[in-house]
């Protein structure tokens, strides 16, 4: 089903070239100055395979703010730490609402629909804050290990901006706490949450760091078990139904892979048994997903026959 | 990845036996008398593969009311008839609400979230009613052809019961019409909808009739194109995010296949590139899904390594 | 507190003149052709007092479609017929939502917030349909008696238009029926509802016919008890909190009287112990209330010191 | 209409006696320990008239936590300070939802329905915090002046409890801030809000302090203008439609006066042109209103013929 990847490098160049002007159709996230100042015409794509190859084109080594893509790492850490008890505090159902809707959270008594909407990721941050003595450091170490790169950092300017404009996330956190579903102090939880959102990584780093999700939980390079096969399965399932905000269904239609996007313009997609794709282009569509990223993911997946729904 | 199916027949027997008493944990749908009178301890499972084999155990040849599973056939017919223009009248996003919620429909101005919740399926019924001179007959013919069986019928007692207890569906239909999203007369649309819900089929018939969805739109037995590969992909994508009511995410977690359930107790699951599984056991859990069906699907999928998320 | 009414006639002329051009700020209801064709610059005001005087200015004897003002008559009839048992099927709380919201109705399990939003009035129509052998005739007779005028009729053109465009009301009715809160057949209930909405009356007729609500239930002209003092009190209470759609609070602010408006452009206000005011001017504001009517009510009430909140 | 008050003192005793055991039907607020420890069988009633008389029975001089009754004082202060510009930040419509619903607040983009639900009162607290150099002190001074009593204090134990259990109110505040509708820092706003809620006053003090609302804004004892007649009118209008949480409509039905309740068990009712009634009994019904208070208000109003809807 999947084409030989011998000339994948060339193909990536070609696909990227075809998107050259499409970034103009989107709008860079401007809710914080630190994101708004990114150059809109940067774009990159990288593919890492479980047999050890890495391909890339364009600005695929340029670091960007990973934002909500960090929710994937956080979820894996929390599942590793507290096991299935996590599912008593957050559901695994699609949200069917914009990504930060407070309505559903009240409706369902402080239990977020899933761990990759904001409320759910804040809840995961509460778990990490409560179960690690230094959760921010633990998070960064986890990501660095997965990316095999110690030069991954939190962008402090982004972090401070997030904190300053984080009122809606604070509202979500206090609402959950009012239902008894947050254990740690809210400022600590939010500080962790905004820290993990403010990490900068490149397409290449992200693609490599998530390979274990395409390989039943095992890092194909080191053979180390990052999480159980079952948990890798769960993450992929959640990303398939809920990873792309209120465009998750459309992404399943046009691409057909477990994926997660961030408002920094990045998108990662897991191809079980094959590898990971990561794209980056800052301008977003109305759903908060990268315009060019959506196109690139559809093109590369079609080209290589990677969809899980065929 | 997928085990040899040489002793699948035996395995199905074994899995079914293990579920023998679990039907007691559920409750047969009782909103209409015609469904409430079904024997709760009937259960069956069937697997049809694209290479032409059919396996079965228990009451796998016993006809039951397919109910919402009919939404899959209706969607394929409508896509074949009016193409992608269908997506201007119904979205393809997970619903995040109970299957018949009227709230979301008002919120989103009469546009259903997807074609496999009730509102969406009523909209599909409107398309069929408007575009076929005899839509009920066309529907039955389509199903009979796919099942290669002319002895498939509408259960008239179920149909009359549905009609009599169909007030909520009527409310959904009138609400959509108030937004201008229904073309035909409501009584005609509902009559079509309740007719297709009232068809009786067996596990074996359902499994065989949906093989084209596991085979890029092509009936593997006749090589006939039932729908385009792209449309088969879309159906599988929708069933993955939304096919199991408000338990779709959990089903993705524990099973990991495109699937659709009905309140008659049936569940079908598509395994792309492999075949179709159908289970039947009338008692339902709180989400409206068959208790035994959920278990059987998890067991057989684990056993054969069929999940699309590994 | 209340000024001598000796020159009220002159005052009404003056207030009306001041509003001469303000109808231009509104928009005549256009959801049905029969209402859309009304001349927008017609306007009238009438005041009837419990001591037997009637004043009027402008087109105060010109009949118009009373629309939702009919809900007041229907509520009195239903309370007279089934007593306080009505409050088991409809609440008496403000709605806090647009007048025809289906969301709240689902949220509260088919129990309308109050009897003067659409859902509540449809429920009242169900009571009338179920408890009168000829409810439409009974309704018309009741209104004629109160207005002391046998030349009050249903506008059949309006009725047919309402019926044709009544999908949202049908949705509300079927939703309530799905919760078991409607007894009669929906088409009969809606036929009654649209009939009472389609009655034509003048400002003078409306003002006179509602005098009993300003006089503890007793018609001041005939001394006949139309309803109990307690029920008159309840109607006035409901009209105070909920009579002006989602502008009820603002009306309480600027006017301070129990009132009900209709999309035909009429507004009635009850002044307990004094009389009834009725205004008419077809163009509506965004809330569905007559622009000129809102102004006239504020002016006349201020002028005569009639507010119940001072 | 209103009976001679010559033996009102005796009547109050009698009405109170009749309620002696009814406190058992309610439940003392227990969300904070400081409130939960109040003796449930305390009860009192006081009536202050604009002609200078004060009546009382039972524990009418026993101080209790005024809680949400403080919203009335806060609203008057804010209207006095910033005039009608307040209505650009909060509406005056009934809420139609439980008193602390966050759903409506999101739905309406951070604009609270009215100033006497929690969100609205927090917004008023923001105005006070932003416009007074020492808003808590200003608030206390205002209340002391109205009550003509310098021995009114904040219960610090209640205050600390409120602060500790104030997560839902924090969520409301942060949500409004995310929509740009809060100016001051949230901790300051909440500190003010919980301070005013934690003031202790007796029935007699409350009845006397609110007389200006029954007298067109003028304190009848000192002839001082506390607020404009128009603003007194507005407060009474809001209290009529929204003062008793989601039982406001029922209160209008059974009592018919502008009123406000608090979870400390107090209820105040304004009788325009006559005076103020205050009752106190800690056990609450399901809506958060004092069981005995609801009864007493209905009884005294019926007895004296005070309803504004007759």
Short mmCIF file of N, CA and C in Angstrom, two decimals, chain A residues 87 91-97 103-104 107 113 216 229-230 233-234 236-238 240-241 246-250 252-256 272 287 302 307-310, chain B residues 87 91-97 103-104 107 113 216 229-230 233-234 236-238 240-241 246-250 252-256 272 287 302 307-310:
data_model
loop_
_atom_site.label_atom_id
_atom_site.label_comp_id
_atom_site.label_asym_id
_atom_site.label_seq_id
_atom_site.Cartn_x
_atom_site.Cartn_y
_atom_site.Cartn_z
N UNK A 87 -8.57 8.07 33.51
CA UNK A 87 -9.87 8.11 32.81
C UNK A 87 -11.05 8.28 33.74
N UNK A 91 -12.57 12.26 30.12
CA UNK A 91 -13.11 11.25 29.22
C UNK A 91 -12.23 11.12 27.98
N UNK A 92 -12.63 10.22 27.08
CA UNK A 92 -11.87 10.05 25.85
C UNK A 92 -12.77 10.24 24.63
N UNK A 93 -13.81 11.07 24.83
CA UNK A 93 -14.77 11.27 23.74
C UNK A 93 -14.47 12.55 22.96
N UNK A 94 -14.80 12.55 21.66
CA UNK A 94 -14.68 13.77 20.86
C UNK A 94 -15.47 14.90 21.50
N UNK A 95 -15.00 16.14 21.32
CA UNK A 95 -15.67 17.22 22.04
C UNK A 95 -16.83 17.86 21.29
N UNK A 96 -16.76 17.88 19.98
CA UNK A 96 -17.86 18.49 19.24
C UNK A 96 -18.08 19.95 19.56
N UNK A 97 -17.06 20.63 20.04
CA UNK A 97 -17.16 22.05 20.37
C UNK A 97 -15.81 22.69 20.10
N UNK A 103 -18.61 25.67 28.17
CA UNK A 103 -20.00 25.21 28.32
C UNK A 103 -20.03 23.71 28.59
N UNK A 104 -19.34 22.96 27.74
CA UNK A 104 -19.36 21.52 27.89
C UNK A 104 -18.79 21.09 29.24
N UNK A 107 -21.51 21.57 31.79
CA UNK A 107 -22.53 20.57 31.48
C UNK A 107 -22.13 19.21 32.05
N UNK A 113 -13.97 16.51 28.17
CA UNK A 113 -14.32 15.49 27.18
C UNK A 113 -13.14 14.59 26.82
N UNK A 216 4.03 1.06 18.46
CA UNK A 216 3.50 0.35 19.63
C UNK A 216 4.18 0.72 20.94
N UNK A 229 2.11 -0.61 24.53
CA UNK A 229 1.46 -0.64 23.22
C UNK A 229 0.02 -0.16 23.33
N UNK A 230 -0.64 -0.57 24.41
CA UNK A 230 -2.03 -0.19 24.62
C UNK A 230 -2.18 1.32 24.77
N UNK A 233 -1.74 2.99 21.51
CA UNK A 233 -3.01 2.80 20.79
C UNK A 233 -4.03 3.85 21.24
N UNK A 234 -4.14 4.07 22.54
CA UNK A 234 -5.11 5.04 23.07
C UNK A 234 -4.81 6.46 22.59
N UNK A 236 -3.22 7.33 19.88
CA UNK A 236 -3.57 7.42 18.46
C UNK A 236 -5.09 7.50 18.25
N UNK A 237 -5.82 6.77 19.07
CA UNK A 237 -7.28 6.80 18.96
C UNK A 237 -7.81 8.20 19.27
N UNK A 238 -7.33 8.78 20.37
CA UNK A 238 -7.78 10.13 20.75
C UNK A 238 -7.40 11.16 19.70
N UNK A 240 -7.06 10.67 16.62
CA UNK A 240 -7.88 10.47 15.42
C UNK A 240 -9.24 11.13 15.54
N UNK A 241 -9.82 11.09 16.73
CA UNK A 241 -11.17 11.66 16.86
C UNK A 241 -11.15 13.12 17.28
N UNK A 246 -12.11 21.59 16.11
CA UNK A 246 -13.42 21.27 15.53
C UNK A 246 -13.34 20.98 14.03
N UNK A 247 -12.15 20.60 13.59
CA UNK A 247 -11.96 20.17 12.21
C UNK A 247 -11.43 18.72 12.18
N UNK A 248 -11.57 18.05 13.30
CA UNK A 248 -11.04 16.69 13.42
C UNK A 248 -11.71 15.74 12.43
N UNK A 249 -13.02 15.90 12.27
CA UNK A 249 -13.74 15.04 11.33
C UNK A 249 -13.30 15.30 9.90
N UNK A 250 -13.16 16.56 9.58
CA UNK A 250 -12.73 16.91 8.21
C UNK A 250 -11.32 16.39 7.94
N UNK A 252 -9.99 13.74 9.30
CA UNK A 252 -10.13 12.30 9.09
C UNK A 252 -10.57 12.03 7.65
N UNK A 253 -11.47 12.87 7.15
CA UNK A 253 -11.95 12.75 5.77
C UNK A 253 -10.82 12.91 4.76
N UNK A 254 -10.07 14.00 4.91
CA UNK A 254 -9.15 14.39 3.86
C UNK A 254 -7.76 13.79 4.05
N UNK A 255 -7.43 13.40 5.27
CA UNK A 255 -6.11 12.84 5.53
C UNK A 255 -6.24 11.39 6.03
N UNK A 256 -6.85 11.26 7.22
CA UNK A 256 -7.04 9.91 7.72
C UNK A 256 -5.90 9.39 8.58
N UNK A 272 0.75 4.68 12.00
CA UNK A 272 1.09 3.44 12.70
C UNK A 272 1.86 2.47 11.80
N UNK A 287 -10.40 27.43 12.10
CA UNK A 287 -10.48 26.42 13.16
C UNK A 287 -9.23 26.41 14.03
N UNK A 302 -1.94 11.19 0.66
CA UNK A 302 -2.49 10.66 -0.58
C UNK A 302 -1.35 10.06 -1.43
N UNK A 307 -3.30 6.68 4.67
CA UNK A 307 -4.51 6.77 5.51
C UNK A 307 -4.85 5.44 6.18
N UNK A 308 -5.30 5.53 7.42
CA UNK A 308 -5.70 4.30 8.12
C UNK A 308 -7.12 3.88 7.77
N UNK A 309 -7.82 4.68 6.97
CA UNK A 309 -9.22 4.35 6.67
C UNK A 309 -9.42 3.66 5.32
N UNK A 310 -8.31 3.39 4.59
CA UNK A 310 -8.43 2.65 3.33
C UNK A 310 -8.29 1.16 3.60
N UNK B 87 -22.18 17.68 1.65
CA UNK B 87 -21.45 18.28 2.78
C UNK B 87 -21.75 19.76 2.98
N UNK B 91 -22.47 18.28 8.33
CA UNK B 91 -21.03 18.30 8.54
C UNK B 91 -20.49 16.87 8.72
N UNK B 92 -19.19 16.76 8.92
CA UNK B 92 -18.59 15.44 9.11
C UNK B 92 -17.82 15.40 10.43
N UNK B 93 -18.28 16.23 11.39
CA UNK B 93 -17.57 16.32 12.68
C UNK B 93 -18.24 15.44 13.75
N UNK B 94 -17.44 14.93 14.68
CA UNK B 94 -18.01 14.20 15.81
C UNK B 94 -19.04 15.06 16.54
N UNK B 95 -20.03 14.42 17.14
CA UNK B 95 -21.10 15.24 17.71
C UNK B 95 -20.86 15.65 19.15
N UNK B 96 -20.17 14.83 19.92
CA UNK B 96 -19.94 15.20 21.31
C UNK B 96 -21.19 15.35 22.14
N UNK B 97 -22.28 14.74 21.71
CA UNK B 97 -23.54 14.83 22.44
C UNK B 97 -24.27 13.51 22.27
N UNK B 103 -30.21 20.17 20.85
CA UNK B 103 -29.53 21.41 21.22
C UNK B 103 -28.49 21.81 20.18
N UNK B 104 -27.64 20.84 19.83
CA UNK B 104 -26.58 21.14 18.89
C UNK B 104 -27.15 21.55 17.54
N UNK B 107 -28.13 25.13 17.82
CA UNK B 107 -26.89 25.90 17.95
C UNK B 107 -26.24 26.11 16.58
N UNK B 113 -24.34 17.66 12.80
CA UNK B 113 -22.90 17.48 12.95
C UNK B 113 -22.35 16.44 11.97
N UNK B 216 -12.05 -0.44 -0.57
CA UNK B 216 -11.98 0.78 -1.40
C UNK B 216 -13.17 0.96 -2.33
N UNK B 229 -13.48 4.97 -4.09
CA UNK B 229 -12.56 4.68 -2.98
C UNK B 229 -12.59 5.83 -1.98
N UNK B 230 -12.68 7.06 -2.50
CA UNK B 230 -12.69 8.24 -1.64
C UNK B 230 -13.92 8.26 -0.74
N UNK B 233 -13.58 5.75 1.96
CA UNK B 233 -12.69 6.36 2.95
C UNK B 233 -13.46 7.29 3.88
N UNK B 234 -14.31 8.11 3.29
CA UNK B 234 -15.08 9.07 4.09
C UNK B 234 -16.03 8.36 5.05
N UNK B 236 -15.70 5.39 6.32
CA UNK B 236 -14.89 4.80 7.39
C UNK B 236 -14.41 5.85 8.39
N UNK B 237 -14.05 7.02 7.86
CA UNK B 237 -13.60 8.11 8.74
C UNK B 237 -14.74 8.53 9.68
N UNK B 238 -15.92 8.73 9.13
CA UNK B 238 -17.07 9.14 9.95
C UNK B 238 -17.41 8.08 10.99
N UNK B 240 -15.46 6.04 12.32
CA UNK B 240 -14.41 5.99 13.35
C UNK B 240 -14.60 7.05 14.42
N UNK B 241 -15.06 8.24 14.02
CA UNK B 241 -15.19 9.31 15.00
C UNK B 241 -16.58 9.38 15.62
N UNK B 246 -22.34 8.35 21.93
CA UNK B 246 -21.41 9.07 22.79
C UNK B 246 -20.38 8.13 23.45
N UNK B 247 -20.19 6.99 22.83
CA UNK B 247 -19.16 6.06 23.28
C UNK B 247 -18.15 5.82 22.14
N UNK B 248 -18.18 6.69 21.15
CA UNK B 248 -17.32 6.51 19.98
C UNK B 248 -15.85 6.56 20.35
N UNK B 249 -15.50 7.48 21.24
CA UNK B 249 -14.11 7.59 21.66
C UNK B 249 -13.66 6.36 22.43
N UNK B 250 -14.53 5.89 23.31
CA UNK B 250 -14.18 4.70 24.08
C UNK B 250 -14.04 3.48 23.16
N UNK B 252 -13.07 3.59 20.05
CA UNK B 252 -11.77 3.76 19.39
C UNK B 252 -10.65 3.27 20.30
N UNK B 253 -10.78 3.58 21.59
CA UNK B 253 -9.82 3.14 22.59
C UNK B 253 -9.71 1.62 22.67
N UNK B 254 -10.87 0.99 22.84
CA UNK B 254 -10.86 -0.43 23.19
C UNK B 254 -10.89 -1.33 21.96
N UNK B 255 -11.33 -0.82 20.83
CA UNK B 255 -11.41 -1.63 19.62
C UNK B 255 -10.51 -1.04 18.53
N UNK B 256 -10.87 0.17 18.08
CA UNK B 256 -10.02 0.80 17.08
C UNK B 256 -10.40 0.48 15.65
N UNK B 272 -10.45 -2.17 7.21
CA UNK B 272 -9.95 -1.84 5.87
C UNK B 272 -8.91 -2.86 5.39
N UNK B 287 -25.26 3.84 26.88
CA UNK B 287 -25.03 4.67 25.70
C UNK B 287 -25.85 4.19 24.50
N UNK B 302 -8.65 -7.65 19.23
CA UNK B 302 -7.39 -7.91 19.93
C UNK B 302 -6.80 -9.23 19.44
N UNK B 307 -6.90 -3.60 14.90
CA UNK B 307 -7.07 -2.15 15.10
C UNK B 307 -6.29 -1.32 14.11
N UNK B 308 -6.89 -0.23 13.68
CA UNK B 308 -6.20 0.68 12.75
C UNK B 308 -5.27 1.64 13.46
N UNK B 309 -5.26 1.62 14.78
CA UNK B 309 -4.44 2.58 15.53
C UNK B 309 -3.11 2.00 16.01
N UNK B 310 -2.83 0.74 15.67
CA UNK B 310 -1.52 0.17 16.02
C UNK B 310 -0.54 0.41 14.89
#
